[in-house]
Amino acid sequence: MSGSVALSAVDEIRCVARAKAGDEEAFALLYQKYERTIYQFVYRMVGNADDASDLTQECFIRAYKALPQTTDDLNIGAWLRRIAANVCLDALRRRNRLRWLRLDQLSPWQGSAARSAGTGDPERALLQTETQDLVERILQRLQPRYRAVLILREYEGYSIDEIADLLGTSRSAAKSLLFRAREEFRRLYHDMEASTPG
């Protein structure tokens, strides 16, 4: 994966304008600036490096084709994330079985907690691992839009307004989706915890 390119706000606006007019070198600069960011976002959504690489490429192909139809005040970073979110949701819908990162990979603070728990208290570390496994299984059972909104909010740290923008919906619809996703997660968590022996 190539390193990102630093572009000033003015240079980025010029690049976008040139890329909209069909300048492939200008689009290549935008690609170099945003590839790593988009890849990391996609990787968190799909949990697999090969899939993330393919979907990142798909995101930029869609962007290249759609760029000439965009408005002059385009926020390229937010627009690319919206495309990436849609690419991921499309891919997740196509899958029968979804693969997800373990929570300690998704969430740096939980990973460090698990590591610190593991150093002094094996029983606590085991309980934490069992809880992470349960949460991972629940995420696999949620419908794609619920998974997406939970990952965007809980692991990516996006605000409701940002999530609405990324998913191409209204703020109230994004809030409602997050509420329903949390309720469904809570219901599945209680059901699976109750059915776990011990």
PDB file of N, CA, C and O in Angstrom, residues 44 102-115 132 154-156:
ATOM      1  N   ARG A  44     -11.802  -2.318   8.922  1.00  0.00           N
ATOM      2  CA  ARG A  44     -12.588  -2.444  10.159  1.00  0.00           C
ATOM      3  C   ARG A  44     -13.990  -2.957   9.879  1.00  0.00           C
ATOM      4  O   ARG A  44     -14.580  -3.648  10.690  1.00  0.00           O
ATOM      5  N   ARG A 102     -11.643  -9.653  15.883  1.00  0.00           N
ATOM      6  CA  ARG A 102     -11.904  -9.794  17.307  1.00  0.00           C
ATOM      7  C   ARG A 102     -11.921  -8.400  17.904  1.00  0.00           C
ATOM      8  O   ARG A 102     -11.308  -7.478  17.390  1.00  0.00           O
ATOM      9  N   LEU A 103     -12.635  -8.243  18.988  1.00  0.00           N
ATOM     10  CA  LEU A 103     -12.755  -6.913  19.591  1.00  0.00           C
ATOM     11  C   LEU A 103     -11.414  -6.336  19.991  1.00  0.00           C
ATOM     12  O   LEU A 103     -11.208  -5.132  19.931  1.00  0.00           O
ATOM     13  N   ASP A 104     -10.462  -7.186  20.390  1.00  0.00           N
ATOM     14  CA  ASP A 104      -9.178  -6.628  20.797  1.00  0.00           C
ATOM     15  C   ASP A 104      -8.416  -6.075  19.597  1.00  0.00           C
ATOM     16  O   ASP A 104      -7.526  -5.257  19.751  1.00  0.00           O
ATOM     17  N   GLN A 105      -8.772  -6.488  18.371  1.00  0.00           N
ATOM     18  CA  GLN A 105      -8.174  -5.905  17.185  1.00  0.00           C
ATOM     19  C   GLN A 105      -8.926  -4.652  16.757  1.00  0.00           C
ATOM     20  O   GLN A 105      -8.344  -3.704  16.272  1.00  0.00           O
ATOM     21  N   LEU A 106     -10.242  -4.661  16.936  1.00  0.00           N
ATOM     22  CA  LEU A 106     -11.050  -3.513  16.555  1.00  0.00           C
ATOM     23  C   LEU A 106     -10.864  -2.335  17.501  1.00  0.00           C
ATOM     24  O   LEU A 106     -10.887  -1.193  17.090  1.00  0.00           O
ATOM     25  N   SER A 107     -10.715  -2.616  18.765  1.00  0.00           N
ATOM     26  CA  SER A 107     -10.785  -1.574  19.772  1.00  0.00           C
ATOM     27  C   SER A 107      -9.506  -1.521  20.587  1.00  0.00           C
ATOM     28  O   SER A 107      -9.259  -2.408  21.392  1.00  0.00           O
ATOM     29  N   PRO A 108      -8.680  -0.492  20.373  1.00  0.00           N
ATOM     30  CA  PRO A 108      -7.398  -0.455  21.058  1.00  0.00           C
ATOM     31  C   PRO A 108      -7.512  -0.445  22.580  1.00  0.00           C
ATOM     32  O   PRO A 108      -6.716  -1.057  23.274  1.00  0.00           O
ATOM     33  N   TRP A 109      -8.543   0.238  23.118  1.00  0.00           N
ATOM     34  CA  TRP A 109      -8.652   0.289  24.574  1.00  0.00           C
ATOM     35  C   TRP A 109      -9.042  -1.061  25.157  1.00  0.00           C
ATOM     36  O   TRP A 109      -8.588  -1.434  26.216  1.00  0.00           O
ATOM     37  N   GLN A 110      -9.867  -1.842  24.464  1.00  0.00           N
ATOM     38  CA  GLN A 110     -10.220  -3.167  24.975  1.00  0.00           C
ATOM     39  C   GLN A 110      -9.053  -4.128  24.832  1.00  0.00           C
ATOM     40  O   GLN A 110      -8.847  -4.987  25.656  1.00  0.00           O
ATOM     41  N   GLY A 111      -8.298  -3.975  23.752  1.00  0.00           N
ATOM     42  CA  GLY A 111      -7.128  -4.825  23.574  1.00  0.00           C
ATOM     43  C   GLY A 111      -6.112  -4.625  24.673  1.00  0.00           C
ATOM     44  O   GLY A 111      -5.573  -5.576  25.224  1.00  0.00           O
ATOM     45  N   SER A 112      -5.852  -3.355  25.028  1.00  0.00           N
ATOM     46  CA  SER A 112      -4.886  -3.096  26.089  1.00  0.00           C
ATOM     47  C   SER A 112      -5.414  -3.585  27.430  1.00  0.00           C
ATOM     48  O   SER A 112      -4.668  -4.070  28.261  1.00  0.00           O
ATOM     49  N   ALA A 113      -6.730  -3.488  27.633  1.00  0.00           N
ATOM     50  CA  ALA A 113      -7.312  -3.996  28.879  1.00  0.00           C
ATOM     51  C   ALA A 113      -7.145  -5.505  28.974  1.00  0.00           C
ATOM     52  O   ALA A 113      -6.814  -6.047  30.027  1.00  0.00           O
ATOM     53  N   ALA A 114      -7.370  -6.177  27.850  1.00  0.00           N
ATOM     54  CA  ALA A 114      -7.224  -7.638  27.841  1.00  0.00           C
ATOM     55  C   ALA A 114      -5.776  -8.023  28.110  1.00  0.00           C
ATOM     56  O   ALA A 114      -5.505  -8.966  28.845  1.00  0.00           O
ATOM     57  N   ARG A 115      -4.836  -7.279  27.519  1.00  0.00           N
ATOM     58  CA  ARG A 115      -3.431  -7.606  27.734  1.00  0.00           C
ATOM     59  C   ARG A 115      -3.037  -7.377  29.187  1.00  0.00           C
ATOM     60  O   ARG A 115      -2.353  -8.185  29.790  1.00  0.00           O
ATOM     61  N   GLN A 132     -15.545 -11.430  24.858  1.00  0.00           N
ATOM     62  CA  GLN A 132     -15.205 -10.958  23.510  1.00  0.00           C
ATOM     63  C   GLN A 132     -15.701 -11.940  22.457  1.00  0.00           C
ATOM     64  O   GLN A 132     -16.225 -11.527  21.420  1.00  0.00           O
ATOM     65  N   GLU A 154     -19.230   2.785  17.593  1.00  0.00           N
ATOM     66  CA  GLU A 154     -18.511   2.271  18.755  1.00  0.00           C
ATOM     67  C   GLU A 154     -17.019   2.083  18.521  1.00  0.00           C
ATOM     68  O   GLU A 154     -16.233   2.229  19.443  1.00  0.00           O
ATOM     69  N   TYR A 155     -16.618   1.737  17.297  1.00  0.00           N
ATOM     70  CA  TYR A 155     -15.204   1.466  17.033  1.00  0.00           C
ATOM     71  C   TYR A 155     -14.526   2.573  16.249  1.00  0.00           C
ATOM     72  O   TYR A 155     -13.366   2.869  16.468  1.00  0.00           O
ATOM     73  N   GLU A 156     -15.262   3.192  15.320  1.00  0.00           N
ATOM     74  CA  GLU A 156     -14.693   4.279  14.533  1.00  0.00           C
ATOM     75  C   GLU A 156     -14.867   5.623  15.232  1.00  0.00           C
ATOM     76  O   GLU A 156     -14.154   6.573  14.940  1.00  0.00           O
TER      77      GLU A 156
END
